[in-house]
Amino acid sequence: MDRFDSLLAGTIARRRLLAGGALGIAASTAALAQGSGRFMRLAMAGGMESRPLASDLPGKGEMIVLRNRPPLLETPMSVFDESVFTPNDRFFVRWHWADIPLSVDAEAFRLTITGGKRPVSLSLADLLKLPRISYAAVNQCSGNSRGLFDPRVPGAQWGHGAMGNARWEGVALRALLDAAGVGPGAKSVGFGGLDRPLTEVDPFEKSLALDHAMDGEVMVAFAMNGEQLPLLNGFPLRLIVPGWYSTYWVKALNHIDLMSGPDENYWMAKAYQIPDAPGADVPPGTSTFPKTPISAMNPRSWITNIEEGSRLPHRRHLPVGGIAMGGDRSVSRVEVSGDGGRTWRDARLGPDEGRYSFRRFDARMPLDATGRHVLMSRCTSSDGVVQPMKANWNPGGYMRGCVEALRIETA
Ligand SMILES: Nc1nc2c(c(=O)[nH]1)N[C@H]1C(S)=C(S)[C@@H](COP(=O)(O)O)O[C@H]1N2
Ligand SMILES: [Mo]
C-alpha cells in the first residue's frame, strides 16, 4: 500500500470510529455540565481568572473549553513551545452552528462542484487519485486574542490559542475548478460544508474571488500533519487559504459553486467585516466606518517558553523563545526585548518551513537586576511590515497584531 491507499483505508476506518465519536461529544458535554474539575489560569482584564479544561472530546487531547455546543476549544500556549507544528489532537476548534457533523460516511461522501461547464461529483477515492500539493500554513481565527481587546468587545473571548500550524496535503482547488470547467461569466467561488444552523438562517458559507481560487495554492485538504483531519477540524475535507484568516477555511467541505454575481450570503456580505483602515484600527467605541471583508493575516509573534506572571530564579541571561508568523509573507526578523520595548535585540530564527508557517525564534535575554521585567517579541515580515506596539481596536475584535507583553518577576 502506498500512502495514498493507506489514507483511504484510514478514512474508511474512521467511519466506524466515529460512531463512538458522536457519543464522545454527548458524554463530554454532560461531563462539562457537571464540571470536569480541571482548570487553567488564563486571566484577561475584566474576564474570568481561569478556564475549564477538557480532554475527552473526540480526537482531542487537553483543550481549553470556551463553549461546548458547538465546541469552541482553545490550544494552551505551552503546546506552541513544543513544536512549530501543532499536533492534530491539540489543534483549536471553532464552529459557528450547533448542528455539526458527528459522523461522516467516508464511502458515501461526495464533493460536488456546480456552476461550471459540467457538474462534478467526487468521492474521496476519486479525490485521492488526483495530483497532490502540500505545504505548511497557519490556521488562525480572525478573532484570535479577542479576549485582550480593551475596551472589551462581544464574541468568543479567545486568548492567543485560536491558531495552529500544520502541514496540509490535498488537491489544488484550481485542478478541481478546471475539471468543472470555468465559464467566462464566473466571478467568484463559494464553499459550503456539512454543518447546519438549527434555525432558518444562512448556513456557514464563504467565497473567494475567482483569481484567488485559481492561484494554484488554495487547497482542498484531506490530510493534516500526515493524518486524516480530525472530525472537529473538518473531516474529511477542508479548504486551505494560506495566508488568510481561517474564516475562509471551510471545514467538512462538500460543496463548491462557481458564481457569476456578488455573494450575498450573510457570512460574506455582513459578517467578518473589518474597518477599511490600516491595521483594521478605529478609535474605541466607533461603529460606523467604511468596511471591507477580512482577508490576509498580519505578522505576529509570541514568547512561549515562559508563562505570563511567572516568578523565576534570576539568571543573567534568561532563555527566551517562541513562535512567529509573517501573515501572508515569511518571517524575516524577530527581535526580543526585556525592558518593555525600550531596547531590542535580534533573536535567532529556527528552520524556515515555508512562508505560511510558524517559525521558531530563540534568544538569551540579559537581565541586569532582579525584580519585574516586561518581555516582548516583535516580528518583521519579508515585505517589511513590523508588529506595532499599540493594540488595534474594532468592534468585531479582529486582527490583533500588536507586540504582546509578558510580565515576569525574577528573584
Ligand atoms: N463548515 C465550517 N467551516 C468553518 C467554520 C464553520 O463554522 N463551519 N468556522 C470557520 C472559522 S471562523 C474558523 S476560526 C475555523 C476554525 O478551524 P478549526 O476548527 O479547524 O481550528 O474554521 C472555519 N471553517
Ligand atoms: Mo474564526
XYZ file of C-alpha atoms and ligand atoms in Angstrom:
436
model
C 0.000 0.000 0.000
C 1.340 3.451 -0.793
C 0.459 6.484 1.313
C -2.470 7.126 -0.932
C -4.148 3.777 -0.211
C -3.494 3.933 3.496
C -5.172 7.339 3.717
C -8.283 5.996 2.089
C -8.187 2.944 4.331
C -7.866 5.432 7.167
C -10.936 7.342 6.093
C -12.988 4.167 5.914
C -11.780 3.005 9.303
C -12.725 6.431 10.583
C -16.336 5.837 9.627
C -16.586 3.144 12.255
C -14.610 5.050 14.828
C -16.942 7.998 14.531
C -19.959 6.124 15.789
C -18.166 6.317 19.132
C -17.054 9.875 18.423
C -20.599 11.163 18.402
C -21.218 9.606 21.795
C -17.948 11.149 22.920
C -19.262 14.650 22.309
C -22.526 13.957 24.126
C -20.706 12.344 27.023
C -18.156 15.103 27.426
C -20.838 17.774 27.243
C -22.524 16.065 30.172
C -19.209 15.878 31.983
C -18.659 19.598 31.451
C -22.112 20.410 32.712
C -21.149 18.638 35.928
C -17.752 20.332 35.851
C -14.814 18.278 34.614
C -12.848 19.617 37.527
C -9.666 20.777 35.772
C -8.955 24.443 35.199
C -6.129 26.507 33.793
C -5.124 30.062 34.615
C -5.834 32.394 31.701
C -6.519 35.823 33.094
C -7.929 38.646 30.988
C -8.825 42.141 32.178
C -12.488 42.151 33.137
C -12.804 38.438 32.413
C -12.513 35.115 34.148
C -9.326 34.239 36.003
C -9.286 30.687 34.730
C -10.863 28.458 32.122
C -12.173 24.898 32.274
C -10.155 22.172 30.538
C -11.447 19.043 28.828
C -9.604 16.095 27.327
C -12.466 13.788 26.374
C -13.636 15.336 23.109
C -13.232 13.010 20.107
C -9.762 13.205 18.587
C -8.661 15.848 21.095
C -6.220 15.939 23.966
C -6.389 18.532 26.722
C -8.027 21.725 25.437
C -9.350 24.935 26.962
C -13.154 24.964 26.662
C -14.795 28.263 25.718
C -18.118 26.697 24.794
C -19.260 23.146 24.188
C -22.202 23.302 21.785
C -20.872 23.690 19.215
C -17.361 23.194 20.551
C -15.035 26.172 20.820
C -11.715 24.782 22.017
C -8.526 26.754 22.513
C -4.951 25.448 22.440
C -2.892 26.073 25.615
C 0.165 28.260 24.834
C 2.602 25.635 26.145
C 1.724 23.455 23.118
C 3.279 26.057 20.811
C 6.559 25.802 22.682
C 6.960 22.128 21.853
C 6.982 22.410 18.049
C 6.161 24.864 15.273
C 3.679 22.221 14.101
C 0.570 21.970 16.258
C -0.438 18.347 16.905
C -3.849 17.453 15.481
C -5.175 16.463 18.888
C -4.279 19.874 20.356
C -5.406 21.947 17.371
C -8.058 24.571 18.233
C -11.681 24.096 17.206
C -14.283 26.598 16.171
C -17.735 26.062 14.626
C -20.492 28.636 14.196
C -23.618 26.499 14.056
C -24.564 23.792 16.514
C -25.560 21.086 14.012
C -22.044 19.873 13.244
C -21.219 16.529 11.627
C -20.844 13.928 14.377
C -20.016 11.175 11.918
C -19.218 11.043 8.218
C -19.712 8.043 5.960
C -16.419 8.104 4.061
C -17.751 5.880 1.260
C -20.975 7.790 0.657
C -19.344 11.249 0.977
C -19.262 13.356 -2.213
C -17.711 16.723 -3.004
C -19.854 18.436 -5.627
C -18.932 21.353 -7.884
C -21.734 23.300 -9.521
C -21.866 26.387 -11.739
C -19.123 25.202 -14.096
C -19.431 23.891 -17.652
C -20.270 20.443 -16.222
C -21.369 19.285 -12.789
C -18.710 17.377 -10.852
C -19.211 14.886 -8.035
C -16.123 13.320 -6.481
C -15.852 10.521 -3.942
C -12.908 10.506 -1.543
C -11.387 7.675 -3.596
C -11.657 9.869 -6.738
C -10.036 12.780 -4.961
C -7.155 10.671 -3.667
C -6.275 9.744 -7.270
C -5.599 13.369 -8.265
C -2.180 15.084 -8.183
C -1.396 16.487 -4.747
C 0.128 19.577 -3.262
C 1.418 20.093 0.277
C 2.672 22.972 2.405
C 2.731 24.242 5.981
C 0.277 27.007 6.863
C -1.026 28.741 9.981
C -4.765 28.476 10.550
C -5.717 31.470 12.716
C -9.197 32.639 13.704
C -9.938 36.268 12.750
C -10.818 36.812 16.416
C -7.715 35.170 17.890
C -6.744 37.111 21.075
C -10.123 38.913 21.090
C -10.308 38.467 24.863
C -7.478 41.016 25.154
C -9.353 43.797 23.376
C -9.618 46.878 25.564
C -12.359 48.095 25.793
C -13.870 44.619 25.578
C -15.884 43.510 22.560
C -18.510 40.764 22.273
C -17.684 37.397 20.702
C -15.623 34.378 21.752
C -13.149 35.612 24.365
C -10.146 33.799 22.915
C -6.684 34.084 24.381
C -3.873 33.582 21.840
C -4.656 29.906 21.244
C -7.238 30.175 18.436
C -4.463 29.313 16.000
C -2.370 26.374 14.889
C 0.153 25.425 12.238
C 0.026 22.203 10.244
C 1.416 20.632 7.121
C -1.629 20.319 4.858
C -1.908 17.937 1.962
C -4.585 17.760 -0.696
C -5.558 18.804 -4.196
C -5.147 22.292 -5.646
C -8.557 23.944 -5.908
C -7.516 25.072 -9.394
C -7.353 21.446 -10.582
C -10.907 20.821 -9.351
C -12.270 24.003 -10.928
C -10.511 23.118 -14.198
C -12.242 19.734 -14.096
C -15.597 21.506 -13.690
C -14.760 23.981 -16.476
C -14.720 27.674 -15.553
C -17.085 29.622 -17.813
C -16.445 33.219 -18.946
C -19.114 34.600 -16.559
C -17.552 33.181 -13.371
C -16.572 35.867 -10.832
C -16.205 34.086 -7.531
C -16.235 30.640 -5.950
C -18.421 29.695 -2.979
C -17.755 26.985 -0.379
C -20.114 25.130 1.954
C -19.775 22.268 4.432
C -21.782 19.590 6.208
C -22.678 21.693 9.271
C -26.088 23.342 9.526
C -27.734 26.039 11.604
C -30.566 24.870 13.871
C -32.825 27.717 12.720
C -33.759 29.398 9.415
C -30.589 31.439 8.949
C -27.797 31.321 6.374
C -25.589 28.253 6.665
C -21.874 28.982 7.109
C -20.642 29.604 3.561
C -17.719 31.639 2.293
C -16.400 32.685 -1.103
C -13.188 33.765 -2.791
C -12.647 35.865 -5.922
C -12.059 33.627 -8.956
C -8.399 34.715 -9.403
C -7.633 33.847 -5.796
C -9.425 30.487 -6.035
C -7.381 29.723 -9.183
C -3.950 30.702 -7.778
C -2.829 27.073 -7.517
C -2.134 27.381 -3.779
C -5.659 27.330 -2.342
C -6.147 23.678 -1.450
C -8.859 21.156 -0.738
C -7.046 19.261 2.006
C -7.652 15.712 3.187
C -4.587 15.423 5.402
C -3.130 17.436 8.252
C 0.323 16.654 9.657
C 0.302 13.381 7.685
C -3.005 12.129 9.072
C -6.643 12.469 8.092
C -8.359 15.543 9.508
C -9.839 15.198 12.999
C -13.652 15.224 12.872
C -13.752 18.516 14.764
C -11.279 20.111 12.316
C -13.364 19.277 9.263
C -13.036 15.591 8.357
C -12.952 14.518 5.560
C -12.072 17.694 3.561
C -11.426 21.340 4.281
C -10.413 24.381 2.306
C -6.948 25.841 2.982
C -6.460 29.501 2.077
C -2.820 30.066 3.054
C -2.020 33.488 4.483
C -5.698 34.319 5.044
C -7.705 34.066 8.263
C -9.382 30.728 8.854
C -12.919 32.046 8.439
C -12.325 31.144 4.759
C -11.017 27.658 5.579
C -14.403 25.932 5.248
C -14.480 22.613 7.130
C -16.298 19.405 6.195
C -16.296 20.938 2.709
C -18.804 19.167 0.461
C -19.908 21.835 -1.975
C -18.131 24.272 -4.297
C -20.079 26.655 -6.517
C -18.820 28.863 -9.346
C -20.801 32.105 -9.102
C -21.400 34.893 -11.611
C -22.561 37.621 -9.201
C -21.638 39.041 -5.810
C -22.019 36.735 -2.796
C -24.984 37.986 -0.729
C -24.615 35.283 1.934
C -24.612 36.701 5.472
C -21.130 35.290 6.151
C -19.595 37.258 3.276
C -21.823 40.328 2.974
C -22.358 41.135 6.692
C -20.107 39.133 8.995
C -16.313 39.294 9.191
C -16.202 42.902 8.047
C -13.250 44.947 9.299
C -12.607 48.692 9.179
C -11.094 49.636 5.837
C -8.224 51.316 7.710
C -4.558 50.407 8.326
C -4.333 47.576 10.874
C -8.174 47.344 10.988
C -7.873 50.029 13.666
C -10.562 52.566 14.618
C -10.981 54.632 17.806
C -12.560 52.504 20.576
C -16.339 52.751 20.545
C -16.567 53.583 16.825
C -19.200 51.584 14.956
C -19.653 53.435 11.673
C -16.699 53.323 9.308
C -16.014 52.081 5.762
C -15.898 48.285 5.896
C -14.197 45.552 3.907
C -14.194 41.739 4.275
C -11.311 40.442 6.371
C -8.576 38.820 4.245
C -4.809 38.382 4.749
C -3.221 37.936 8.178
C -0.631 40.248 9.698
C 2.742 39.423 11.315
C 2.589 38.209 14.917
C 4.882 36.604 17.488
C 4.603 35.122 20.949
C 7.092 34.117 23.631
C 6.055 30.568 24.503
C 8.724 29.198 26.849
C 7.689 31.394 29.793
C 4.211 31.826 31.214
C 2.688 35.232 31.858
C 3.058 36.154 35.531
C 5.868 33.648 36.197
C 8.222 34.025 39.151
C 11.636 32.755 38.128
C 15.040 32.399 39.789
C 17.176 35.272 38.471
C 19.614 34.486 35.653
C 21.913 36.981 33.983
C 20.871 35.548 30.644
C 17.282 34.331 30.505
C 16.477 31.938 27.627
C 13.515 33.343 25.721
C 11.897 31.549 22.795
C 8.695 31.357 20.876
C 6.962 31.367 17.526
C 6.430 33.985 14.855
C 4.379 34.235 11.683
C 4.612 36.706 8.835
C 0.903 36.688 7.924
C 0.825 36.090 4.166
C 4.608 36.635 3.894
C 7.516 34.878 5.523
C 9.209 35.882 8.764
C 12.390 37.813 8.053
C 13.287 39.001 11.547
C 12.297 38.575 15.181
C 13.580 40.870 17.909
C 13.124 40.493 21.637
C 13.065 42.994 24.478
C 13.468 42.554 28.226
C 12.591 46.131 29.153
C 9.093 46.594 27.779
C 10.229 47.604 24.302
C 12.840 50.280 25.124
C 15.696 48.217 23.685
C 15.622 45.298 21.274
C 17.998 42.553 20.191
C 17.763 40.064 17.339
C 16.605 36.543 18.092
C 17.988 33.524 16.237
C 15.477 32.097 13.763
C 14.748 28.382 13.552
C 14.268 26.410 10.306
C 12.186 28.040 7.571
C 9.205 25.740 6.974
C 7.739 27.979 4.263
C 6.233 31.448 4.123
C 2.863 30.467 5.612
C 4.265 28.513 8.570
C 5.129 29.429 12.138
C 8.860 29.952 12.626
C 10.699 29.327 15.864
C 12.874 32.003 17.472
C 15.264 31.863 20.428
C 17.390 34.389 22.286
C 19.285 34.857 25.534
C 17.938 37.929 27.263
C 20.377 39.794 29.520
C 18.641 40.779 32.753
C 20.750 43.049 34.962
C 18.687 43.253 38.091
C 16.203 41.081 39.934
C 12.594 42.254 40.008
C 9.851 42.839 37.485
C 10.509 42.589 33.768
C 8.316 43.012 30.725
C 9.363 40.623 27.953
C 8.352 41.212 24.339
C 8.907 39.837 20.866
C 8.474 41.671 17.584
C 8.241 40.120 14.114
C 9.096 41.731 10.799
C 7.684 40.055 7.691
C 9.557 39.746 4.398
C 7.635 42.712 2.977
C 8.924 44.871 5.842
C 5.768 45.014 7.973
C 6.701 45.278 11.673
C 4.339 44.477 14.541
C 3.179 47.779 16.078
C 3.460 48.493 19.815
C -0.083 49.824 20.084
C -3.026 47.401 20.014
C -5.642 47.919 17.318
C -9.344 48.151 18.117
C -12.503 47.384 16.154
C -15.957 46.225 17.317
C -15.511 42.693 15.920
C -12.286 42.091 17.852
C -10.453 41.156 14.664
C -6.834 41.140 13.526
C -4.964 41.750 16.755
C -1.332 42.073 15.729
C 0.473 44.262 18.247
C 3.587 43.339 20.214
C 2.428 41.318 23.235
C 3.787 41.985 26.735
C 4.722 39.149 29.081
C 5.188 40.205 32.700
C 7.527 38.199 34.899
C 9.393 38.610 38.158
C 12.869 37.281 38.912
C 14.372 36.873 42.362
N -18.002 24.385 7.853
C -17.463 25.305 8.643
N -16.187 25.684 8.415
C -15.604 26.616 9.197
C -16.325 27.237 10.258
C -17.659 26.817 10.481
O -18.366 27.292 11.381
N -18.194 25.843 9.650
N -15.700 28.205 11.016
C -14.524 28.872 10.436
C -13.769 29.631 11.418
S -14.367 31.167 11.825
C -12.601 29.170 11.955
S -11.736 30.088 13.074
C -12.030 27.870 11.516
C -11.556 27.041 12.669
O -10.876 25.908 12.203
P -10.559 24.709 13.192
O -11.801 24.387 13.965
O -10.076 23.582 12.370
O -9.466 25.190 14.093
O -12.938 27.115 10.748
C -13.589 27.863 9.765
N -14.310 26.963 8.936
Mo -12.847 32.179 13.274
